[in-house]
Tab-separated table of C-alpha atoms and ligand atoms in Angstrom:
chain	number	residue	atom	x	y	z
E	26	MET	CA	-48.946	68.867	-18.602
E	27	THR	CA	-44.984	66.976	-17.656
E	28	ARG	CA	-42.163	67.565	-19.900
E	29	PRO	CA	-42.819	64.201	-22.278
E	30	LEU	CA	-39.231	62.767	-21.431
E	31	VAL	CA	-39.041	59.817	-20.122
E	32	ALA	CA	-37.141	56.688	-19.877
E	33	GLN	CA	-38.906	53.400	-19.548
E	34	VAL	CA	-36.788	50.581	-18.142
E	35	ASP	CA	-37.797	46.836	-18.329
E	36	LEU	CA	-37.097	44.598	-16.194
E	37	ALA	CA	-38.689	41.609	-17.647
E	38	ALA	CA	-35.902	42.409	-20.583
E	39	LEU	CA	-33.240	42.711	-18.004
E	40	ARG	CA	-34.564	39.643	-16.032
E	41	ALA	CA	-34.606	38.194	-20.064
E	42	ASN	CA	-30.694	39.463	-20.400
E	43	VAL	CA	-29.086	37.848	-17.887
E	44	ALA	CA	-30.697	34.642	-17.998
E	45	ARG	CA	-29.326	34.519	-21.749
E	46	VAL	CA	-25.393	35.413	-20.397
E	47	ARG	CA	-26.409	32.518	-18.361
E	48	GLN	CA	-26.665	29.935	-21.417
E	49	TYR	CA	-23.207	31.465	-22.502
E	50	ALA	CA	-21.610	30.537	-19.621
E	51	PRO	CA	-23.713	28.056	-17.972
E	52	ASP	CA	-21.091	27.015	-15.431
E	53	ALA	CA	-19.682	29.885	-13.972
E	54	SER	CA	-20.838	32.870	-11.307
E	55	MET	CA	-22.156	35.766	-12.297
E	56	LEU	CA	-21.333	39.025	-10.700
E	57	ALA	CA	-23.416	41.668	-12.643
E	58	VAL	CA	-22.139	44.793	-13.273
E	59	VAL	CA	-24.207	47.445	-11.852
E	60	LYS	CA	-21.484	50.330	-11.723
E	61	ALA	CA	-22.179	53.969	-12.926
E	62	ASN	CA	-25.412	53.399	-11.186
E	63	ALA	CA	-26.090	50.344	-13.311
E	64	TYR	CA	-25.271	52.310	-16.456
E	65	GLY	CA	-27.700	54.638	-15.873
E	66	HIS	CA	-30.590	52.612	-15.399
E	67	GLY	CA	-30.682	53.332	-11.415
E	68	LEU	CA	-29.539	50.885	-9.145
E	69	GLU	CA	-32.600	50.765	-6.579
E	70	ARG	CA	-34.619	50.099	-9.789
E	71	VAL	CA	-33.406	47.081	-11.422
E	72	LEU	CA	-31.846	45.600	-8.610
E	73	PRO	CA	-35.398	43.116	-8.267
E	74	ALA	CA	-34.407	41.884	-12.172
E	75	LEU	CA	-30.885	40.821	-11.330
E	76	ASP	CA	-31.618	38.136	-8.816
E	77	GLY	CA	-30.644	35.659	-11.424
E	78	ALA	CA	-27.155	37.160	-10.761
E	79	ASP	CA	-25.089	35.274	-8.238
E	80	GLY	CA	-23.343	38.600	-6.675
E	81	LEU	CA	-23.217	42.399	-7.674
E	82	ALA	CA	-19.733	44.499	-8.648
E	83	LEU	CA	-19.616	48.042	-8.692
E	84	LEU	CA	-17.094	50.703	-7.689
E	85	GLU	CA	-19.103	53.524	-5.643
E	86	LEU	CA	-19.160	52.385	-1.758
E	87	ASP	CA	-21.952	54.573	-1.326
E	88	ALA	CA	-23.933	52.393	-3.278
E	89	ALA	CA	-22.203	49.326	-2.310
E	90	LEU	CA	-23.401	50.159	0.972
E	91	ARG	CA	-26.814	51.166	-0.017
E	92	LEU	CA	-27.383	47.654	-1.233
E	93	ARG	CA	-26.314	46.489	2.093
E	94	ALA	CA	-29.341	48.794	3.387
E	95	CYS	CA	-32.065	47.621	1.581
E	96	GLY	CA	-31.157	44.232	2.185
E	97	TYR	CA	-28.791	42.569	-0.398
E	98	ALA	CA	-27.384	40.070	0.713
E	99	ARG	CA	-25.063	38.183	-1.936
E	100	THR	CA	-21.327	39.064	-2.730
E	101	ILE	CA	-20.781	42.583	-3.843
E	102	VAL	CA	-17.330	43.039	-4.860
E	103	LEU	CA	-15.884	46.711	-5.153
E	104	LEU	CA	-14.422	46.621	-8.531
E	105	GLU	CA	-11.284	49.090	-7.839
E	106	GLY	CA	-11.197	48.440	-4.184
E	107	CYS	CA	-10.458	50.725	-1.566
E	108	PHE	CA	-9.169	54.363	-2.402
E	109	GLU	CA	-8.318	55.013	1.297
E	110	ALA	CA	-7.598	53.364	4.172
E	111	ARG	CA	-10.944	54.742	6.497
E	112	GLU	CA	-12.744	52.643	4.400
E	113	VAL	CA	-11.602	49.453	5.187
E	114	PRO	CA	-13.738	48.953	8.089
E	115	ALA	CA	-16.548	49.474	6.479
E	116	VAL	CA	-15.999	47.127	3.767
E	117	ALA	CA	-15.114	44.438	6.680
E	118	ALA	CA	-18.463	45.209	8.907
E	119	SER	CA	-20.768	44.921	5.892
E	120	GLY	CA	-19.235	42.171	4.046
E	121	ILE	CA	-18.094	44.000	0.634
E	122	GLU	CA	-15.457	42.168	-1.156
E	123	ILE	CA	-13.242	44.235	-2.589
E	124	VAL	CA	-10.069	43.901	-5.908
E	125	VAL	CA	-6.477	44.586	-4.644
E	126	HIS	CA	-4.760	45.659	-7.707
E	127	SER	CA	-2.016	48.030	-5.536
E	128	ARG	CA	0.983	47.524	-3.021
E	129	SER	CA	-0.645	51.036	-1.500
E	130	GLN	CA	-3.894	48.939	-1.123
E	131	ILE	CA	-2.458	45.785	-0.102
E	132	ALA	CA	-0.666	48.248	3.031
E	133	MET	CA	-3.888	49.598	4.072
E	134	LEU	CA	-5.188	45.739	4.715
E	135	ARG	CA	-2.085	45.489	6.728
E	136	GLU	CA	-3.031	47.864	9.453
E	137	ALA	CA	-6.701	46.508	9.621
E	138	LYS	CA	-8.105	45.823	12.566
E	139	PRO	CA	-8.928	42.333	13.286
E	140	GLY	CA	-12.520	41.556	12.507
E	141	PRO	CA	-14.267	39.265	9.938
E	142	ARG	CA	-11.863	38.851	6.938
E	143	ILE	CA	-12.365	40.360	3.896
E	144	GLY	CA	-12.496	38.583	0.323
E	145	VAL	CA	-9.755	40.073	-1.917
E	146	HIS	CA	-9.807	39.324	-5.762
E	147	VAL	CA	-5.940	40.198	-7.179
E	148	LYS	CA	-6.588	42.434	-9.869
E	149	VAL	CA	-4.120	41.117	-13.286
E	150	ASN	CA	-2.528	43.341	-15.496
E	151	THR	CA	-2.307	41.500	-18.472
E	152	GLY	CA	-2.361	44.089	-21.157
E	153	MET	CA	-5.085	46.471	-20.289
E	154	ASN	CA	-2.108	48.889	-17.884
E	155	ARG	CA	-4.364	50.707	-16.249
E	156	LEU	CA	-4.614	48.927	-12.727
E	157	GLY	CA	-2.965	45.383	-11.533
E	158	PHE	CA	-0.746	43.446	-10.638
E	159	ALA	CA	2.195	42.681	-13.198
E	160	PRO	CA	1.968	38.838	-14.408
E	161	PRO	CA	4.945	37.692	-12.637
E	162	ALA	CA	4.894	39.569	-9.163
E	163	VAL	CA	1.302	37.519	-8.805
E	164	PRO	CA	1.683	34.458	-6.573
E	165	ALA	CA	4.449	36.360	-4.811
E	166	ILE	CA	1.845	39.118	-4.153
E	167	CYS	CA	-1.046	36.709	-3.286
E	168	ASP	CA	1.358	34.433	-1.092
E	169	GLU	CA	1.459	37.980	1.207
E	170	LEU	CA	-2.208	39.109	0.795
E	171	ALA	CA	-2.884	34.850	1.636
E	172	ALA	CA	-0.827	35.033	4.885
E	173	LEU	CA	-2.817	38.565	6.511
E	174	PRO	CA	-5.081	37.570	9.230
E	175	ALA	CA	-8.416	40.493	7.537
E	176	VAL	CA	-7.669	38.733	4.026
E	177	GLU	CA	-9.544	35.899	2.343
E	178	ILE	CA	-8.392	35.345	-1.610
E	179	ARG	CA	-11.643	35.296	-3.107
E	180	THR	CA	-10.327	34.991	-7.316
E	181	VAL	CA	-7.758	36.017	-9.043
E	182	MET	CA	-9.111	37.971	-12.032
E	183	THR	CA	-8.504	40.457	-14.716
E	184	HIS	CA	-10.083	42.454	-17.192
E	185	PHE	CA	-9.641	42.663	-20.956
E	186	ALA	CA	-8.301	45.718	-23.418
E	187	SER	CA	-9.649	44.265	-26.553
E	188	ALA	CA	-12.339	41.292	-26.080
E	189	ASP	CA	-14.296	43.179	-28.749
E	190	GLU	CA	-11.525	42.860	-31.160
E	191	ASP	CA	-10.819	39.454	-32.987
E	192	GLY	CA	-7.338	37.739	-31.417
E	193	GLY	CA	-7.094	40.364	-28.682
E	194	ILE	CA	-7.672	38.384	-26.357
E	195	ASP	CA	-4.815	35.545	-26.936
E	196	ALA	CA	-2.012	37.351	-25.912
E	197	PRO	CA	-3.561	38.382	-22.359
E	198	LEU	CA	-4.982	35.051	-21.841
E	199	ALA	CA	-1.068	33.574	-21.821
E	200	ARG	CA	-0.311	36.012	-19.891
E	201	PHE	CA	-2.876	35.453	-17.264
E	202	ALA	CA	-2.246	31.721	-17.196
E	203	ALA	CA	1.282	32.261	-16.314
E	204	ALA	CA	0.285	34.277	-14.003
E	205	CYS	CA	-1.998	31.565	-11.966
E	206	ARG	CA	-0.310	28.714	-12.713
E	207	GLY	CA	-0.127	26.303	-9.263
E	208	LEU	CA	-2.390	28.846	-7.783
E	209	ALA	CA	-5.335	27.753	-6.547
E	210	TRP	CA	-7.777	30.371	-6.523
E	211	PRO	CA	-11.035	30.447	-8.476
E	212	ARG	CA	-10.088	32.876	-11.824
E	213	SER	CA	-12.545	36.099	-12.823
E	214	LEU	CA	-11.487	37.229	-16.580
E	215	ALA	CA	-14.945	37.309	-18.975
E	216	ASN	CA	-16.848	40.847	-19.120
E	217	SER	CA	-19.876	40.659	-21.742
E	218	ALA	CA	-17.576	40.501	-24.667
E	219	GLY	CA	-15.160	38.283	-22.961
E	220	ILE	CA	-18.697	36.300	-22.185
E	221	VAL	CA	-19.543	36.404	-26.249
E	222	ARG	CA	-16.534	33.544	-26.203
E	223	PHE	CA	-16.583	31.663	-23.721
E	224	ALA	CA	-15.073	28.569	-24.730
E	225	GLU	CA	-11.924	30.529	-25.456
E	226	VAL	CA	-11.793	32.885	-22.007
E	227	GLY	CA	-13.092	30.878	-19.738
E	228	GLY	CA	-12.921	31.293	-15.716
E	229	GLU	CA	-15.209	30.663	-12.587
E	230	TRP	CA	-16.530	33.807	-12.593
E	231	VAL	CA	-17.976	36.051	-14.757
E	232	ARG	CA	-18.407	40.363	-14.825
E	233	PRO	CA	-20.981	40.909	-17.248
E	234	GLY	CA	-22.239	44.677	-18.071
E	235	ILE	CA	-23.211	46.413	-20.622
E	236	MET	CA	-24.874	43.256	-22.285
E	237	LEU	CA	-27.493	43.199	-19.448
E	238	TYR	CA	-28.775	46.677	-20.422
E	239	GLY	CA	-29.111	44.588	-24.144
E	240	ALA	CA	-26.681	46.952	-25.645
E	241	THR	CA	-23.764	45.305	-27.455
E	242	PRO	CA	-19.787	45.484	-26.363
E	243	PHE	CA	-18.572	45.137	-29.820
E	244	THR	CA	-18.703	47.416	-32.912
E	245	ARG	CA	-19.703	44.670	-35.326
E	246	ARG	CA	-21.891	42.875	-33.797
E	247	SER	CA	-25.375	43.686	-33.386
E	248	ALA	CA	-26.879	43.496	-29.590
E	249	ALA	CA	-29.958	41.617	-31.106
E	250	SER	CA	-27.275	38.993	-32.931
E	251	LEU	CA	-26.180	38.220	-29.263
E	252	GLY	CA	-29.204	37.179	-28.048
E	253	VAL	CA	-30.485	40.172	-25.157
E	254	ALA	CA	-33.035	42.648	-25.841
E	255	PRO	CA	-32.392	46.782	-24.959
E	256	VAL	CA	-33.339	47.967	-21.394
E	257	MET	CA	-33.615	51.222	-21.464
E	258	LYS	CA	-36.388	52.602	-24.078
E	259	LEU	CA	-35.818	56.738	-23.757
E	260	ARG	CA	-39.143	58.651	-25.400
E	261	SER	CA	-40.885	61.787	-26.331
E	262	ARG	CA	-43.110	63.739	-28.310
E	263	LEU	CA	-43.181	66.601	-30.753
E	264	ILE	CA	-43.771	69.633	-28.526
E	265	GLY	CA	-43.496	71.675	-32.026
E	266	VAL	CA	-44.410	71.123	-35.673
E	267	GLN	CA	-42.379	73.520	-38.386
E	268	THR	CA	-43.144	73.939	-41.850
E	269	LEU	CA	-39.324	75.389	-43.327
E	270	ALA	CA	-39.407	77.127	-47.095
E	271	ALA	CA	-36.275	75.933	-49.519
E	272	GLY	CA	-33.140	77.608	-47.542
E	273	GLU	CA	-34.380	78.138	-44.338
E	274	SER	CA	-32.634	76.414	-41.729
E	275	VAL	CA	-32.864	75.258	-38.193
E	276	GLY	CA	-30.911	75.316	-34.748
E	277	TYR	CA	-28.089	76.603	-33.326
E	278	GLY	CA	-25.383	77.529	-36.094
E	279	ALA	CA	-27.779	76.409	-38.785
E	280	SER	CA	-26.140	73.115	-39.723
E	281	PHE	CA	-28.736	72.016	-41.457
E	282	THR	CA	-30.569	74.174	-44.060
E	283	ALA	CA	-33.718	72.555	-46.088
E	284	ARG	CA	-32.960	72.082	-49.945
E	285	GLU	CA	-36.729	71.539	-50.713
E	286	PRO	CA	-39.716	73.248	-48.452
E	287	ALA	CA	-39.352	70.324	-45.043
E	288	ARG	CA	-41.812	69.610	-42.202
E	289	ILE	CA	-39.483	69.234	-39.291
E	290	GLY	CA	-40.920	68.103	-35.846
E	291	ILE	CA	-38.968	69.281	-32.871
E	292	VAL	CA	-38.657	66.455	-29.641
E	293	ALA	CA	-38.004	67.557	-26.242
E	294	CYS	CA	-34.742	65.944	-25.147
E	295	GLY	CA	-31.271	67.724	-25.863
E	296	TYR	CA	-27.635	66.893	-24.414
E	297	ALA	CA	-29.073	68.024	-21.081
E	298	ASP	CA	-30.913	65.106	-20.655
E	299	GLY	CA	-27.711	62.970	-22.271
E	300	TYR	CA	-28.320	63.268	-25.981
E	301	PRO	CA	-25.321	63.130	-27.292
E	302	ARG	CA	-24.367	66.979	-28.662
E	303	HIS	CA	-22.321	65.644	-31.280
E	304	ALA	CA	-24.749	63.433	-32.973
E	305	PRO	CA	-24.818	64.647	-36.862
E	306	ASN	CA	-27.649	65.143	-38.954
E	307	GLY	CA	-29.544	62.211	-40.058
E	308	THR	CA	-28.228	60.398	-36.454
E	309	PRO	CA	-31.744	57.472	-36.497
E	310	VAL	CA	-34.487	59.069	-34.470
E	311	LEU	CA	-38.412	56.775	-34.445
E	312	VAL	CA	-41.708	59.493	-34.747
E	313	CYS	CA	-44.491	57.638	-34.703
E	314	GLY	CA	-42.924	54.131	-35.104
E	315	ARG	CA	-41.034	55.214	-38.592
E	316	ARG	CA	-37.308	55.809	-38.946
E	317	THR	CA	-36.254	58.931	-39.935
E	318	GLY	CA	-32.885	61.380	-38.389
E	319	THR	CA	-32.396	64.600	-36.809
E	320	VAL	CA	-31.737	68.204	-38.615
E	321	GLY	CA	-29.519	70.715	-37.115
E	322	ARG	CA	-27.550	70.557	-33.823
E	323	VAL	CA	-29.067	68.848	-31.294
E	324	SER	CA	-29.301	72.015	-28.091
E	325	MET	CA	-29.873	71.764	-24.572
E	326	ASP	CA	-33.371	70.927	-24.372
E	327	MET	CA	-35.200	69.654	-27.548
E	328	LEU	CA	-33.618	68.419	-30.797
E	329	ALA	CA	-35.009	68.426	-34.270
E	330	VAL	CA	-36.088	65.489	-36.430
E	331	ASP	CA	-37.120	65.431	-40.258
E	332	LEU	CA	-40.727	64.432	-40.765
E	333	ALA	CA	-40.674	63.929	-44.536
E	334	GLY	CA	-42.417	60.524	-45.115
E	335	ILE	CA	-44.204	60.820	-41.677
E	336	PRO	CA	-47.543	63.342	-42.841
E	337	ASP	CA	-49.391	62.131	-39.750
E	338	ALA	CA	-46.897	63.713	-37.178
E	339	ASP	CA	-47.777	66.001	-34.939
E	340	VAL	CA	-47.648	68.158	-31.940
E	341	ASP	CA	-47.839	65.064	-29.456
E	342	SER	CA	-46.396	62.186	-31.722
E	343	GLU	CA	-44.732	59.771	-29.875
E	344	VAL	CA	-40.778	60.132	-30.721
E	345	VAL	CA	-38.660	56.690	-29.428
E	346	LEU	CA	-34.255	58.746	-29.348
E	347	TRP	CA	-33.226	54.541	-28.274
E	348	GLY	CA	-35.013	51.270	-27.265
E	349	GLU	CA	-36.613	48.896	-28.950
E	350	GLY	CA	-37.121	48.979	-32.442
E	351	LEU	CA	-34.315	52.144	-32.296
E	352	PRO	CA	-30.744	50.307	-30.620
E	353	ILE	CA	-28.772	52.081	-28.760
E	354	ASP	CA	-25.552	51.146	-30.519
E	355	GLU	CA	-26.756	52.715	-34.070
E	356	VAL	CA	-27.922	56.537	-32.444
E	357	ALA	CA	-23.946	55.836	-30.688
E	358	ALA	CA	-22.676	54.637	-33.821
E	359	ALA	CA	-23.749	58.181	-35.305
E	360	ALA	CA	-22.634	60.277	-32.713
E	361	GLY	CA	-19.009	58.852	-32.691
E	362	THR	CA	-19.113	57.076	-29.628
E	363	VAL	CA	-20.368	53.798	-27.713
E	364	GLY	CA	-24.026	52.849	-26.220
E	365	TYR	CA	-22.123	52.478	-22.455
E	366	GLU	CA	-21.541	56.683	-22.951
E	367	LEU	CA	-25.453	57.230	-23.754
E	368	LEU	CA	-26.360	54.929	-21.185
E	369	CYS	CA	-24.345	56.415	-18.724
E	370	ALA	CA	-24.868	60.047	-19.872
E	371	VAL	CA	-28.705	59.663	-19.297
E	372	ALA	CA	-29.549	62.871	-16.930
E	373	PRO	CA	-31.134	63.286	-13.254
E	374	ARG	CA	-33.635	65.867	-14.585
E	375	VAL	CA	-34.323	63.020	-17.026
E	376	ALA	CA	-37.977	60.699	-15.387
E	377	PHE	CA	-37.759	57.589	-14.986
E	378	ASP	CA	-41.018	55.341	-15.220
E	379	THR	CA	-40.071	51.020	-14.883
E	380	VAL	CA	-42.427	48.358	-16.743
E	381	ALA	CA	-43.056	45.223	-16.232
E	382	PRO	CA	-41.444	44.530	-12.663
E	383	ALA	CA	-42.084	40.963	-12.832
E	384	ALA	CA	-42.170	39.472	-9.650
E	385	ALA	CA	-39.328	37.496	-8.556
E	386	HIS	CA	-39.447	34.021	-9.983
E	387	ALA	CA	-37.724	30.874	-8.000
Q	90	PLP	C1	-17.148	47.840	-16.297
Q	90	PLP	C2	-15.965	46.358	-15.867
Q	90	PLP	C3	-16.662	45.086	-16.107
Q	90	PLP	C4	-18.131	45.296	-17.497
Q	90	PLP	O1	-18.261	45.319	-18.790
Q	90	PLP	P1	-19.125	44.865	-19.435
Q	90	PLP	O2	-18.456	45.437	-20.966
Q	90	PLP	O3	-20.182	46.374	-18.936
Q	90	PLP	O4	-19.276	43.796	-19.688
Q	90	PLP	C5	-16.420	43.825	-16.231
Q	90	PLP	N1	-14.798	44.121	-15.437
Q	90	PLP	C6	-14.516	45.316	-15.014
Q	90	PLP	C7	-13.356	45.219	-14.195
Q	90	PLP	C8	-15.406	46.220	-15.257
Q	90	PLP	O5	-14.415	47.778	-14.835
């Protein structure tokens, strides 16, 4: 028997989430964000369900080239642009667009050989203070880029530090508006959190990531309340059942001790699969479709769950670590992290399975 841990990817849910994002920003063009192997779902695997998007955004050049190699013909944007000048010819030859966020990247484009123009997205730093040009410098930077024969500016863009918080976008929006004053290029601002409040954020392009995969960018709003459904279901089975006497414990470090006799199940899933090792006792899990919690410390290949109240659970019983019926955001919150991290952490050794690989509809 093969190890029963499987990440099941529901392409119909992904397709529906793309449509849901469209409803939030009906007039904007959409770049579906597929960085980090499509947030852990598998880039090639999810591609057929993303044909409702106008293009894709990611930051790994090798993956972008793979997309072209498998025939993806729409816009592809590298969200951090080129890291080295030798990437510029590959980008130009493949019609891949790039973010430009630094003077050193402008210098790379200045050196570019004559050829097809490279689509460029000029990044403005509106307070995130990671990448981008200071707002007052933006008009001159745009003039400089627009004058380069290798370049065609596509958008002026920014990324919010706190679009998931009330009031978190007022100051950045004002800075962005000041940077763009008098510039005619389309604007690109909204990540998932910005899309949910698109009426305030606006822009001609949007860049949804986490929402497409059916998780929430917010701490206080569930994915279900946003109208998106989980795409990944991480499922496994019980591979062992133990009966503990009062006073006995389970797992490394004996971090759970039974106060009364207890039945616990051992699940084939551990931190080497990407399950968070820091998940405390009581992190939610479904066993036989019923909600229970983890007990004891998560180990490399296994974790334990409480079977109190699930008397029919036994070896081979179905376990859901997250997905439909158990939002990944609840598991993440229990473990002190976010759904983004859990999705991206699903390990290469986990088997994947695709359900509902629905044909593209027109
Ligand atoms: C990752 C990323 C996004 C998508 O963010 P989500 O919160 O996942 O929607 C959008 N824009 C940029 C520049 C990003 O790096």
